[in-house]
PDB file of C-alpha atoms and ligand atoms in Angstrom:
ATOM      1  CA  MET A   1      -9.233 -55.509  58.887  1.00 50.00           C
ATOM      2  CA  GLY A   2      -5.633 -56.507  59.450  1.00 54.00           C
ATOM      3  CA  GLY A   3      -3.450 -57.279  62.386  1.00 57.00           C
ATOM      4  CA  ILE A   4      -2.347 -60.190  64.472  1.00 57.00           C
ATOM      5  CA  ASN A   5      -4.658 -62.794  65.985  1.00 57.00           C
ATOM      6  CA  PRO A   6      -3.829 -62.795  69.715  1.00 53.00           C
ATOM      7  CA  TYR A   7      -4.938 -66.414  70.012  1.00 52.00           C
ATOM      8  CA  GLN A   8      -2.459 -67.586  67.481  1.00 49.00           C
ATOM      9  CA  SER A   9       0.789 -69.108  68.706  1.00 49.00           C
ATOM     10  CA  ALA A  10       3.960 -67.349  67.699  1.00 52.00           C
ATOM     11  CA  SER A  11       5.856 -68.752  64.774  1.00 60.00           C
ATOM     12  CA  GLU A  12       9.471 -68.091  64.004  1.00 77.00           C
ATOM     13  CA  THR A  13       9.258 -65.658  61.171  1.00 86.00           C
ATOM     14  CA  VAL A  14      12.525 -64.425  59.796  1.00 91.00           C
ATOM     15  CA  LEU A  15      12.215 -61.310  57.708  1.00 95.00           C
ATOM     16  CA  PRO A  16      14.429 -61.118  54.623  1.00 96.00           C
ATOM     17  CA  THR A  17      17.634 -59.121  54.712  1.00 96.00           C
ATOM     18  CA  LYS A  18      18.199 -58.913  50.964  1.00 96.00           C
ATOM     19  CA  PRO A  19      15.897 -58.403  47.988  1.00 98.00           C
ATOM     20  CA  TYR A  20      14.255 -61.445  46.400  1.00 98.00           C
ATOM     21  CA  THR A  21      11.463 -61.998  43.915  1.00 98.00           C
ATOM     22  CA  ILE A  22       8.059 -63.650  43.938  1.00 98.00           C
ATOM     23  CA  THR A  23       6.435 -64.623  40.658  1.00 98.00           C
ATOM     24  CA  PHE A  24       2.654 -64.912  40.977  1.00 98.00           C
ATOM     25  CA  MET A  25       1.069 -67.515  38.695  1.00 97.00           C
ATOM     26  CA  PRO A  26      -0.886 -67.708  36.483  1.00 95.00           C
ATOM     27  CA  LEU A  27      -0.507 -63.947  36.126  1.00 94.00           C
ATOM     28  CA  GLY A  28       3.198 -64.390  35.505  1.00 96.00           C
ATOM     29  CA  LYS A  29       3.731 -61.184  37.463  1.00 97.00           C
ATOM     30  CA  LYS A  30       7.154 -61.027  39.077  1.00 98.00           C
ATOM     31  CA  VAL A  31       7.637 -58.612  41.949  1.00 98.00           C
ATOM     32  CA  THR A  32      10.841 -57.711  43.731  1.00 98.00           C
ATOM     33  CA  VAL A  33      10.606 -57.625  47.502  1.00 98.00           C
ATOM     34  CA  ASP A  34      12.676 -54.909  49.129  1.00 97.00           C
ATOM     35  CA  PRO A  35      13.168 -55.857  52.795  1.00 97.00           C
ATOM     36  CA  ALA A  36      13.485 -52.207  53.789  1.00 97.00           C
ATOM     37  CA  ALA A  37      10.012 -51.482  52.397  1.00 97.00           C
ATOM     38  CA  LEU A  38       8.160 -54.151  54.440  1.00 97.00           C
ATOM     39  CA  PRO A  39       5.351 -54.267  55.358  1.00 97.00           C
ATOM     40  CA  LEU A  40       3.788 -53.256  52.057  1.00 97.00           C
ATOM     41  CA  SER A  41       0.177 -53.339  53.267  1.00 96.00           C
ATOM     42  CA  ARG A  42      -1.898 -53.898  56.372  1.00 94.00           C
ATOM     43  CA  GLU A  43      -2.885 -57.396  55.326  1.00 95.00           C
ATOM     44  CA  GLY A  44      -1.492 -60.523  56.971  1.00 96.00           C
ATOM     45  CA  LYS A  45       1.815 -60.847  58.743  1.00 97.00           C
ATOM     46  CA  PRO A  46       4.358 -58.213  57.742  1.00 97.00           C
ATOM     47  CA  GLY A  47       6.397 -59.641  54.874  1.00 98.00           C
ATOM     48  CA  SER A  48       3.877 -62.417  54.213  1.00 98.00           C
ATOM     49  CA  ILE A  49       2.961 -63.485  50.688  1.00 98.00           C
ATOM     50  CA  LEU A  50      -0.403 -61.758  51.178  1.00 98.00           C
ATOM     51  CA  ASP A  51       1.269 -58.546  52.334  1.00 98.00           C
ATOM     52  CA  ILE A  52       3.547 -58.558  49.295  1.00 98.00           C
ATOM     53  CA  ALA A  53       0.757 -59.420  46.849  1.00 98.00           C
ATOM     54  CA  ASP A  54      -1.549 -56.750  48.246  1.00 97.00           C
ATOM     55  CA  GLY A  55       1.188 -54.144  48.206  1.00 97.00           C
ATOM     56  CA  ASN A  56       1.774 -54.880  44.530  1.00 97.00           C
ATOM     57  CA  GLY A  57      -1.865 -54.752  43.471  1.00 96.00           C
ATOM     58  CA  ILE A  58      -2.255 -58.521  43.187  1.00 96.00           C
ATOM     59  CA  GLU A  59      -5.516 -59.642  44.745  1.00 94.00           C
ATOM     60  CA  ILE A  60      -5.637 -62.772  46.858  1.00 95.00           C
ATOM     61  CA  ASP A  61      -8.870 -63.356  48.752  1.00 94.00           C
ATOM     62  CA  HIS A  62      -8.433 -62.859  52.489  1.00 95.00           C
ATOM     63  CA  ALA A  63     -11.849 -63.035  54.075  1.00 95.00           C
ATOM     64  CA  CYS A  64     -10.659 -62.905  57.685  1.00 95.00           C
ATOM     65  CA  GLY A  65      -8.336 -59.977  57.070  1.00 94.00           C
ATOM     66  CA  GLY A  66      -5.157 -62.005  57.346  1.00 96.00           C
ATOM     67  CA  VAL A  67      -5.422 -63.334  60.884  1.00 96.00           C
ATOM     68  CA  CYS A  68      -5.381 -67.091  60.201  1.00 96.00           C
ATOM     69  CA  ALA A  69      -9.115 -67.516  60.728  1.00 95.00           C
ATOM     70  CA  CYS A  70     -10.222 -68.665  57.269  1.00 94.00           C
ATOM     71  CA  SER A  71      -8.636 -70.468  54.347  1.00 93.00           C
ATOM     72  CA  THR A  72      -9.464 -68.130  51.505  1.00 95.00           C
ATOM     73  CA  CYS A  73      -5.866 -66.961  51.127  1.00 96.00           C
ATOM     74  CA  HIS A  74      -4.667 -70.457  50.221  1.00 96.00           C
ATOM     75  CA  VAL A  75      -1.795 -70.426  47.736  1.00 97.00           C
ATOM     76  CA  ILE A  76       0.507 -73.128  46.414  1.00 98.00           C
ATOM     77  CA  VAL A  77       4.235 -72.446  46.616  1.00 98.00           C
ATOM     78  CA  ARG A  78       5.703 -73.912  43.424  1.00 98.00           C
ATOM     79  CA  GLU A  79       9.292 -72.827  44.038  1.00 98.00           C
ATOM     80  CA  GLY A  80      11.114 -71.600  47.125  1.00 98.00           C
ATOM     81  CA  PHE A  81       8.969 -73.497  49.628  1.00 98.00           C
ATOM     82  CA  ASP A  82      11.926 -74.139  51.919  1.00 96.00           C
ATOM     83  CA  SER A  83      12.473 -70.413  52.448  1.00 97.00           C
ATOM     84  CA  ILE A  84       9.238 -70.213  54.456  1.00 97.00           C
ATOM     85  CA  PRO A  85       9.198 -71.385  58.105  1.00 96.00           C
ATOM     86  CA  GLU A  86       7.008 -74.379  58.844  1.00 95.00           C
ATOM     87  CA  ALA A  87       3.313 -73.704  59.258  1.00 96.00           C
ATOM     88  CA  THR A  88       2.005 -73.334  62.793  1.00 95.00           C
ATOM     89  CA  GLU A  89      -0.652 -75.738  64.017  1.00 95.00           C
ATOM     90  CA  ASP A  90      -3.222 -72.981  63.584  1.00 95.00           C
ATOM     91  CA  GLU A  91      -2.220 -72.536  59.961  1.00 96.00           C
ATOM     92  CA  GLU A  92      -2.319 -76.293  59.380  1.00 96.00           C
ATOM     93  CA  ASP A  93      -5.802 -76.458  60.899  1.00 95.00           C
ATOM     94  CA  MET A  94      -7.072 -73.700  58.632  1.00 94.00           C
ATOM     95  CA  LEU A  95      -5.366 -75.168  55.582  1.00 95.00           C
ATOM     96  CA  ASP A  96      -7.228 -78.417  56.170  1.00 93.00           C
ATOM     97  CA  GLU A  97     -10.373 -76.481  55.231  1.00 90.00           C
ATOM     98  CA  ALA A  98      -8.954 -75.315  51.920  1.00 92.00           C
ATOM     99  CA  PRO A  99     -10.022 -76.997  48.683  1.00 91.00           C
ATOM    100  CA  GLY A 100      -7.333 -78.479  46.457  1.00 92.00           C
ATOM    101  CA  LEU A 101      -4.768 -78.831  49.201  1.00 94.00           C
ATOM    102  CA  GLU A 102      -1.256 -79.755  48.073  1.00 96.00           C
ATOM    103  CA  LEU A 103       1.945 -80.556  49.951  1.00 95.00           C
ATOM    104  CA  SER A 104       3.262 -77.072  49.236  1.00 97.00           C
ATOM    105  CA  SER A 105       0.029 -75.277  50.133  1.00 97.00           C
ATOM    106  CA  ARG A 106       0.250 -72.344  52.532  1.00 98.00           C
ATOM    107  CA  LEU A 107      -1.911 -69.553  53.824  1.00 98.00           C
ATOM    108  CA  ALA A 108      -0.629 -66.435  52.106  1.00 98.00           C
ATOM    109  CA  CYS A 109      -1.290 -64.286  55.185  1.00 98.00           C
ATOM    110  CA  GLN A 110       0.862 -66.497  57.428  1.00 97.00           C
ATOM    111  CA  ALA A 111       3.700 -67.496  55.105  1.00 98.00           C
ATOM    112  CA  VAL A 112       6.657 -65.135  55.435  1.00 98.00           C
ATOM    113  CA  PRO A 113       9.551 -66.029  53.096  1.00 98.00           C
ATOM    114  CA  ASP A 114      13.011 -65.417  54.566  1.00 97.00           C
ATOM    115  CA  GLY A 115      14.325 -64.115  51.250  1.00 97.00           C
ATOM    116  CA  SER A 116      16.989 -66.796  50.851  1.00 97.00           C
ATOM    117  CA  THR A 117      15.619 -67.724  47.431  1.00 98.00           C
ATOM    118  CA  ASP A 118      13.180 -66.528  44.795  1.00 98.00           C
ATOM    119  CA  LEU A 119       9.642 -67.898  44.870  1.00 98.00           C
ATOM    120  CA  VAL A 120       6.976 -68.943  42.420  1.00 98.00           C
ATOM    121  CA  VAL A 121       3.512 -68.851  43.992  1.00 98.00           C
ATOM    122  CA  GLU A 122       0.335 -70.081  42.345  1.00 97.00           C
ATOM    123  CA  ILE A 123      -2.971 -68.466  43.191  1.00 96.00           C
ATOM    124  CA  PRO A 124      -5.486 -71.334  42.894  1.00 92.00           C
ATOM    125  CA  ALA A 125      -8.310 -70.999  40.370  1.00 83.00           C
ATOM    126  CA  TRP A 126     -10.999 -70.681  43.035  1.00 72.00           C
ATOM    127  CA  ASN A 127      -9.143 -67.750  44.509  1.00 71.00           C
ATOM    128  CA  ARG A 128      -8.721 -65.820  41.310  1.00 64.00           C
ATOM    129  CA  ASN A 129     -12.028 -63.957  41.320  1.00 56.00           C
ATOM    130  CA  HIS A 130     -10.237 -60.682  41.640  1.00 49.00           C
ATOM    131  CA  ALA A 131      -6.808 -61.767  40.488  1.00 43.00           C
ATOM    132  CA  GLN A 132      -6.807 -59.802  37.286  1.00 46.00           C
ATOM    133  CA  GLU A 133      -3.796 -57.982  36.032  1.00 44.00           C
ATOM    134  CA  SER A 134      -4.330 -54.268  36.262  1.00 43.00           C
ATOM    135  CA  HIS A 135      -3.519 -52.311  33.154  1.00 42.00           C
TER     136      HIS A 135
HETATM  137  S1  LIG B 201      -6.793 -64.362  55.164  1.00 71.97           S
HETATM  138 FE1  LIG B 201      -7.868 -65.674  56.467  1.00 71.97          FE
HETATM  139  S2  LIG B 201      -6.399 -67.162  56.886  1.00 71.97           S
HETATM  140 FE2  LIG B 201      -5.314 -65.872  55.562  1.00 71.97          FE
END
């Protein structure tokens, strides 16, 4: 299930206007995000890290379907953190439930990079059950 949680407060997402890349670790898989192609899936906010991962065949758990109601889509943004608008209170609340929280942790379904810089995003070990490279 995808879509927007109606109980969630609006956050100021700014969709990218030029292509940028996200490198997913530890896969080392670098994907180019074409703003014109967004959204790439039906998962999470359009243009979110989850949307981009899913659209490129990179699995990140998302038990609630990308509506900010779980914390299974927790990722750590290693580079490019400042290109993502601040987390909403709802996202912060959910993140508090996530194991291994770091200062640059985000929920992949809520974090929409603005495309001003390239990103490196780590999928935490506990969320890599399905994160295998497809050959
Ligand atoms: S998929 Fe549930 S909060 Fe992101």
